[in-house]
PDB file of C-alpha atoms in Angstrom:
ATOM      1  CA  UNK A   1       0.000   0.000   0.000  1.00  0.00           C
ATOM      2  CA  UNK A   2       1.641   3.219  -0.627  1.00  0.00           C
ATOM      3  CA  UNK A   3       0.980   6.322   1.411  1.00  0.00           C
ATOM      4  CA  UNK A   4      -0.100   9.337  -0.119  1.00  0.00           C
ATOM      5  CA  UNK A   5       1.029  11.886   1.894  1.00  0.00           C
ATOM      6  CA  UNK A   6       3.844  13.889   1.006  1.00  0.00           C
ATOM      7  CA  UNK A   7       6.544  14.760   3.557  1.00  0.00           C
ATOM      8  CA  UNK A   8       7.065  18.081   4.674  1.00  0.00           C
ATOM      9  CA  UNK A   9       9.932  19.983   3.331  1.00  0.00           C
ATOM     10  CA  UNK A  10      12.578  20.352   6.236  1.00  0.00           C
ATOM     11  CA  UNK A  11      13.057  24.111   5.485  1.00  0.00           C
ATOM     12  CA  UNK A  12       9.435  25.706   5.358  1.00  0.00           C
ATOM     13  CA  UNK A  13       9.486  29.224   4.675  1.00  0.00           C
ATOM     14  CA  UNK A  14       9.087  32.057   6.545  1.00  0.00           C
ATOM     15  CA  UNK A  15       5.343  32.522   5.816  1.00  0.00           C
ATOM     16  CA  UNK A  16       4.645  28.801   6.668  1.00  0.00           C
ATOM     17  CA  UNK A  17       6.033  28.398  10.414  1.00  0.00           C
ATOM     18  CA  UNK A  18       3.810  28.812  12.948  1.00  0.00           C
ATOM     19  CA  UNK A  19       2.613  31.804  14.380  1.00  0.00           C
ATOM     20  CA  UNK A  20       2.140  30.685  18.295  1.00  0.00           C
ATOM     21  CA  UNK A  21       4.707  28.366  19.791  1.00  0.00           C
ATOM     22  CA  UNK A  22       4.509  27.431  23.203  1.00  0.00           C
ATOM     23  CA  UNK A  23       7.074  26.878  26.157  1.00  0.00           C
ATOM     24  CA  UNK A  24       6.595  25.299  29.465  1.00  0.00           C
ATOM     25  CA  UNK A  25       9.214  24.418  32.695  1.00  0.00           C
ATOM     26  CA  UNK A  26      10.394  24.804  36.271  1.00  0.00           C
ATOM     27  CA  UNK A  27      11.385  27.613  38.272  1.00  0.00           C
ATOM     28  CA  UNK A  28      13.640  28.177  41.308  1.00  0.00           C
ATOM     29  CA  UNK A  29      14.324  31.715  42.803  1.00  0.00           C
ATOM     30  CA  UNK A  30      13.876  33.981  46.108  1.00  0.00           C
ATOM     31  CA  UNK A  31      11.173  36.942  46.892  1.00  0.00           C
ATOM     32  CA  UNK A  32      11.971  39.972  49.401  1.00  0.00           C
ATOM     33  CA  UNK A  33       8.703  40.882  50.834  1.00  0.00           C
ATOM     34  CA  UNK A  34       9.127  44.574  52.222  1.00  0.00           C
ATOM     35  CA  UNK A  35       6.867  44.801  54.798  1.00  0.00           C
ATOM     36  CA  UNK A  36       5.754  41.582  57.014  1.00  0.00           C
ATOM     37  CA  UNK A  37       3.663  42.365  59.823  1.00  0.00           C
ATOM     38  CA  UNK A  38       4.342  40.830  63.598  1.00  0.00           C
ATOM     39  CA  UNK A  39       0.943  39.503  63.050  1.00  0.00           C
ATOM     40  CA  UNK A  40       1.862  37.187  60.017  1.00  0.00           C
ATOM     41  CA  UNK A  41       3.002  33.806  60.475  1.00  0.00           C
ATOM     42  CA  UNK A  42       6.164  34.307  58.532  1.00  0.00           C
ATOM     43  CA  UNK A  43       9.525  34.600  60.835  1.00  0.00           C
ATOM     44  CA  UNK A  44      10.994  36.241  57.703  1.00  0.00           C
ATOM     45  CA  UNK A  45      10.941  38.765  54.568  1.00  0.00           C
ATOM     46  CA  UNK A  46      13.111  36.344  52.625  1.00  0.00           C
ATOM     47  CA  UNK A  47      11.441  33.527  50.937  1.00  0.00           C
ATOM     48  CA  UNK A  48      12.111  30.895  48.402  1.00  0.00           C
ATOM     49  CA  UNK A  49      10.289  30.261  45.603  1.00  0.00           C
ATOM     50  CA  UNK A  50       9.379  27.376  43.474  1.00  0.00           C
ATOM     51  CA  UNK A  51       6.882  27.145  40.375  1.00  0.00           C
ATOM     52  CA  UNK A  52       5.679  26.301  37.082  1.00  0.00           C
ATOM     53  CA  UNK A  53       5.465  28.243  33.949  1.00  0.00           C
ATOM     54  CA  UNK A  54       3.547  28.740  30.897  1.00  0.00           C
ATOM     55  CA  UNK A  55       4.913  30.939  27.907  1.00  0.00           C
ATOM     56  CA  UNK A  56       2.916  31.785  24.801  1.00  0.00           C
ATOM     57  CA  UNK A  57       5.168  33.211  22.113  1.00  0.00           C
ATOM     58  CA  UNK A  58       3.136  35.252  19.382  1.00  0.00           C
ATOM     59  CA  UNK A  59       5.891  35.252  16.842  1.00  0.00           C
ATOM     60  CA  UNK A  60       5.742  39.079  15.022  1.00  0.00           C
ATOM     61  CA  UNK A  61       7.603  37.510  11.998  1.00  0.00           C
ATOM     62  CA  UNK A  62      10.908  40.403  12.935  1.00  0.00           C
ATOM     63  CA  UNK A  63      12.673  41.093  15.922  1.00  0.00           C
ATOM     64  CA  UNK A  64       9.323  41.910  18.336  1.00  0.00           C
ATOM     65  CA  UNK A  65       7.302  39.046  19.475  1.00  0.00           C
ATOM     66  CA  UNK A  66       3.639  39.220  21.710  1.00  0.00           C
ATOM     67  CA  UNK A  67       4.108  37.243  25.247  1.00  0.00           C
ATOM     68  CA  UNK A  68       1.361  35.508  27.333  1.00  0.00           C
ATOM     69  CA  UNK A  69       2.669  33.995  30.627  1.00  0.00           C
ATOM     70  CA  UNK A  70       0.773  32.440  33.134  1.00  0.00           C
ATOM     71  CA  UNK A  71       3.082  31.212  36.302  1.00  0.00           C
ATOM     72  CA  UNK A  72       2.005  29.367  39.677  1.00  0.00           C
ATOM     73  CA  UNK A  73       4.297  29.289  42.393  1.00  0.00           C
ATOM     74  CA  UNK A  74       4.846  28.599  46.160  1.00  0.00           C
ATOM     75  CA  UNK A  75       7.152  30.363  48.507  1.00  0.00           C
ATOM     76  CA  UNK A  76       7.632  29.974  52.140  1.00  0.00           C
ATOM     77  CA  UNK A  77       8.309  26.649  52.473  1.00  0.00           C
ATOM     78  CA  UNK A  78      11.668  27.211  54.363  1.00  0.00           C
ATOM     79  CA  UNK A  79       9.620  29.107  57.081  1.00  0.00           C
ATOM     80  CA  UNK A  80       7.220  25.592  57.176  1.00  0.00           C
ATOM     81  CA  UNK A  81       4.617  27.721  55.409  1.00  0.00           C
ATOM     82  CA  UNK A  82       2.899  27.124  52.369  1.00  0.00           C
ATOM     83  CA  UNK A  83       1.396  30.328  50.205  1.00  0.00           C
ATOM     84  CA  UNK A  84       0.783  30.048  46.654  1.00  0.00           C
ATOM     85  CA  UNK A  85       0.764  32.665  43.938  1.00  0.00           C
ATOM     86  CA  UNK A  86      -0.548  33.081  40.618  1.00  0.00           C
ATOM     87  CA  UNK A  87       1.009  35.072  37.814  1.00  0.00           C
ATOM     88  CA  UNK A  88      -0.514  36.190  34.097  1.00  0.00           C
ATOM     89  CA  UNK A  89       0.814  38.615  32.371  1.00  0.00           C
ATOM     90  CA  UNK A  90       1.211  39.972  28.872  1.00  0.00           C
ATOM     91  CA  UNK A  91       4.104  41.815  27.431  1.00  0.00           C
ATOM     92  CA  UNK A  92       6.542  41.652  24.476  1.00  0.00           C
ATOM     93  CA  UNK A  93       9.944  39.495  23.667  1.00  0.00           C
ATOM     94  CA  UNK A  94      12.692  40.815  21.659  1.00  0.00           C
ATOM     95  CA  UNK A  95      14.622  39.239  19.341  1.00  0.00           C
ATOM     96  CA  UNK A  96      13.534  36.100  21.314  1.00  0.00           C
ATOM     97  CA  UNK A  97      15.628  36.697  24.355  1.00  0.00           C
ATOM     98  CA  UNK A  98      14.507  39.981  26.260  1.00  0.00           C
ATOM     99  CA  UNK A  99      10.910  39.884  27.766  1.00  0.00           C
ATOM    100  CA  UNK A 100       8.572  42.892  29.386  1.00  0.00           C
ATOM    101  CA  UNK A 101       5.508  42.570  30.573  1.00  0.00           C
ATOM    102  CA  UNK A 102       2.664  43.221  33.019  1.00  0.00           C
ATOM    103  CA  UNK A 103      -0.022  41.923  34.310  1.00  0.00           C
ATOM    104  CA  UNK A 104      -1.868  40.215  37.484  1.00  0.00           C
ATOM    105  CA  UNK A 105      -0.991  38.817  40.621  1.00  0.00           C
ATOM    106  CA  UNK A 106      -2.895  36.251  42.978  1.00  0.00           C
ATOM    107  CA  UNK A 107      -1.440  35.888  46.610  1.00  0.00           C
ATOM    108  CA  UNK A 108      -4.618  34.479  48.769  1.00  0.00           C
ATOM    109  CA  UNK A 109      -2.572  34.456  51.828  1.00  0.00           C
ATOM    110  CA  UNK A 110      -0.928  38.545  52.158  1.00  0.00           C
ATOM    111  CA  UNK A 111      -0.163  38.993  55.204  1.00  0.00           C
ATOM    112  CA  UNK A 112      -1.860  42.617  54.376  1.00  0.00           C
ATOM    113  CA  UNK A 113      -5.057  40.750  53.290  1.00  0.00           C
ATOM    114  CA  UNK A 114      -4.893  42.557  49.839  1.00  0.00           C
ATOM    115  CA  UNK A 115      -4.704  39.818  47.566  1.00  0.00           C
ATOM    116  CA  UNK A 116      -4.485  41.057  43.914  1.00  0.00           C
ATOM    117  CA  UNK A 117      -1.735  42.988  42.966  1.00  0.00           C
ATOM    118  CA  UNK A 118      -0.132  44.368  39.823  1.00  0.00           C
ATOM    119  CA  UNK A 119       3.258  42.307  38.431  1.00  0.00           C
ATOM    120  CA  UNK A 120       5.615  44.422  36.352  1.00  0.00           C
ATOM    121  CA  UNK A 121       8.369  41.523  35.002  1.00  0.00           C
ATOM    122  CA  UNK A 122      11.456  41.725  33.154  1.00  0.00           C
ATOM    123  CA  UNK A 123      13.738  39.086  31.602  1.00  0.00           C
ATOM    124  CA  UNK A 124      16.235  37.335  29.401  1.00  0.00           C
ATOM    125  CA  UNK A 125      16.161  33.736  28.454  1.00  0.00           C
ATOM    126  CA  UNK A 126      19.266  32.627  26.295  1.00  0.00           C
ATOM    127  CA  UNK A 127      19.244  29.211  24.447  1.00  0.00           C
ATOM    128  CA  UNK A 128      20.879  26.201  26.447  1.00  0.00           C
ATOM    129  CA  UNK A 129      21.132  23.854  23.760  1.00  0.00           C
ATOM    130  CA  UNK A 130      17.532  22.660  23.110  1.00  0.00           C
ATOM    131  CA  UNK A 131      15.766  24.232  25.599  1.00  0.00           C
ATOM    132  CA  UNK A 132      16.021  27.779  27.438  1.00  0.00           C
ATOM    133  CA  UNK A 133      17.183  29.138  30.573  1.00  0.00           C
ATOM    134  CA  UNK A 134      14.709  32.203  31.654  1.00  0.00           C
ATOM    135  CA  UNK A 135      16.498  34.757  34.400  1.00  0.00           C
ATOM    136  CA  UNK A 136      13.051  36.667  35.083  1.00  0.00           C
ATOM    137  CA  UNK A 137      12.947  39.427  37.926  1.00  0.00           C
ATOM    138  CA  UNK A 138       9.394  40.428  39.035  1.00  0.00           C
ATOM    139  CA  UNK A 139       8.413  44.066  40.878  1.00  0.00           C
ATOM    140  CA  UNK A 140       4.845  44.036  42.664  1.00  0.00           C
ATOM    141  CA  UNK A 141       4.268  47.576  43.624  1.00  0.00           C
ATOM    142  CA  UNK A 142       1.513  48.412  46.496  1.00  0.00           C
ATOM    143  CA  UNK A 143      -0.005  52.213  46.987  1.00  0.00           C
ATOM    144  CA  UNK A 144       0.507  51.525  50.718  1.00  0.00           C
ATOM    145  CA  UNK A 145       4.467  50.352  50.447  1.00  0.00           C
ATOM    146  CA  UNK A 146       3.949  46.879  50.970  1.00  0.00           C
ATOM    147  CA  UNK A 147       6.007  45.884  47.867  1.00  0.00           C
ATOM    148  CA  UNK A 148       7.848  42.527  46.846  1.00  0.00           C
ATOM    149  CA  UNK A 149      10.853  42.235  44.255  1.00  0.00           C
ATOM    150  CA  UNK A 150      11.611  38.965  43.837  1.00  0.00           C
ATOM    151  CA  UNK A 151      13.729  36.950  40.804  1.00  0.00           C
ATOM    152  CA  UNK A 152      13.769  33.047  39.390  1.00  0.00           C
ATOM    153  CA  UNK A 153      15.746  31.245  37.336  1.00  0.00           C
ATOM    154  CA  UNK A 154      14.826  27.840  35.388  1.00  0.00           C
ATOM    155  CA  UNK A 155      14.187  26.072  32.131  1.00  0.00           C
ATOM    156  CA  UNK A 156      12.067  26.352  29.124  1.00  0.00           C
ATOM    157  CA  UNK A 157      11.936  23.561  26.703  1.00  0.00           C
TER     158      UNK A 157
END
């Protein structure tokens, strides 16, 4: 029986890649909350971090790509505590390495009991063979001072 479907060509051109591509994997990193009150069960304002990630890539087709992330995460497990985040943002990527974006953050268990917060992130992720390696720093701002900075590093494949 012989097949009639014709094999791809290994170089497709430019027009005929695809537009969204999608990237997934681990992170590790640390978070500096400013402000923890003597109320709050944590002992500290330096916590580690570990998570998950989601990356959209929008390719633009030239140097400027469109960037959904969506990120989950858990920090304060060195203190015995256990306080999950959630990230999405939107932003842009250039030339496939340098990423900016913005968007919304989910901590249920602020010590403040404000629990949606804006993220500002900023990153580069340089090839490691065939996957990535993402160095992301995040910024939460707060009108009342009660900021986090915090920064991960992981991999993308």
């Amino acid at each position: 029986i012989a097949s009639t479907t014709a094999e791809a060509p290994a170089d497709l051109l430019e027009e005929d890649k695809p537009f969204k591509r999608m990237y997934h994997g681990f992170r590790l990193g640390y978070t500096f909350v400013n402000d923890v009150p003597e109320t709050s069960a944590l002992k500290s304002p330096h916590l580690f971090v570990i998570g998950y990630e989601l990356t959209q890539r929008f390719e633009g087709g030239s140097w400027l790509n469109v960037i959904t992330v969506q990120n989950v995460s858990v920090s304060g497990v060195k203190q015995s505590q256990f306080l999950p985040s959630l990230n999405g943002l939107v932003g842009f990527e250039i030339m496939d390495q340098f990423q900016v974006g913005t968007g919304i953050n989910v901590f249920p268990f602020d010590p403040h009991e404000k629990y949606i917060h804006q993220v500002i992130a900023v990153g580069y992720t340089p090839p490691a063979g065939k996957m990535n390696m993402p160095l992301h720093f995040t910024f939460i701002p707060d009108t009342d001072g009660n900021w986090r900075v915090g920064g991960t590093v992981g991999v993308n494949w």
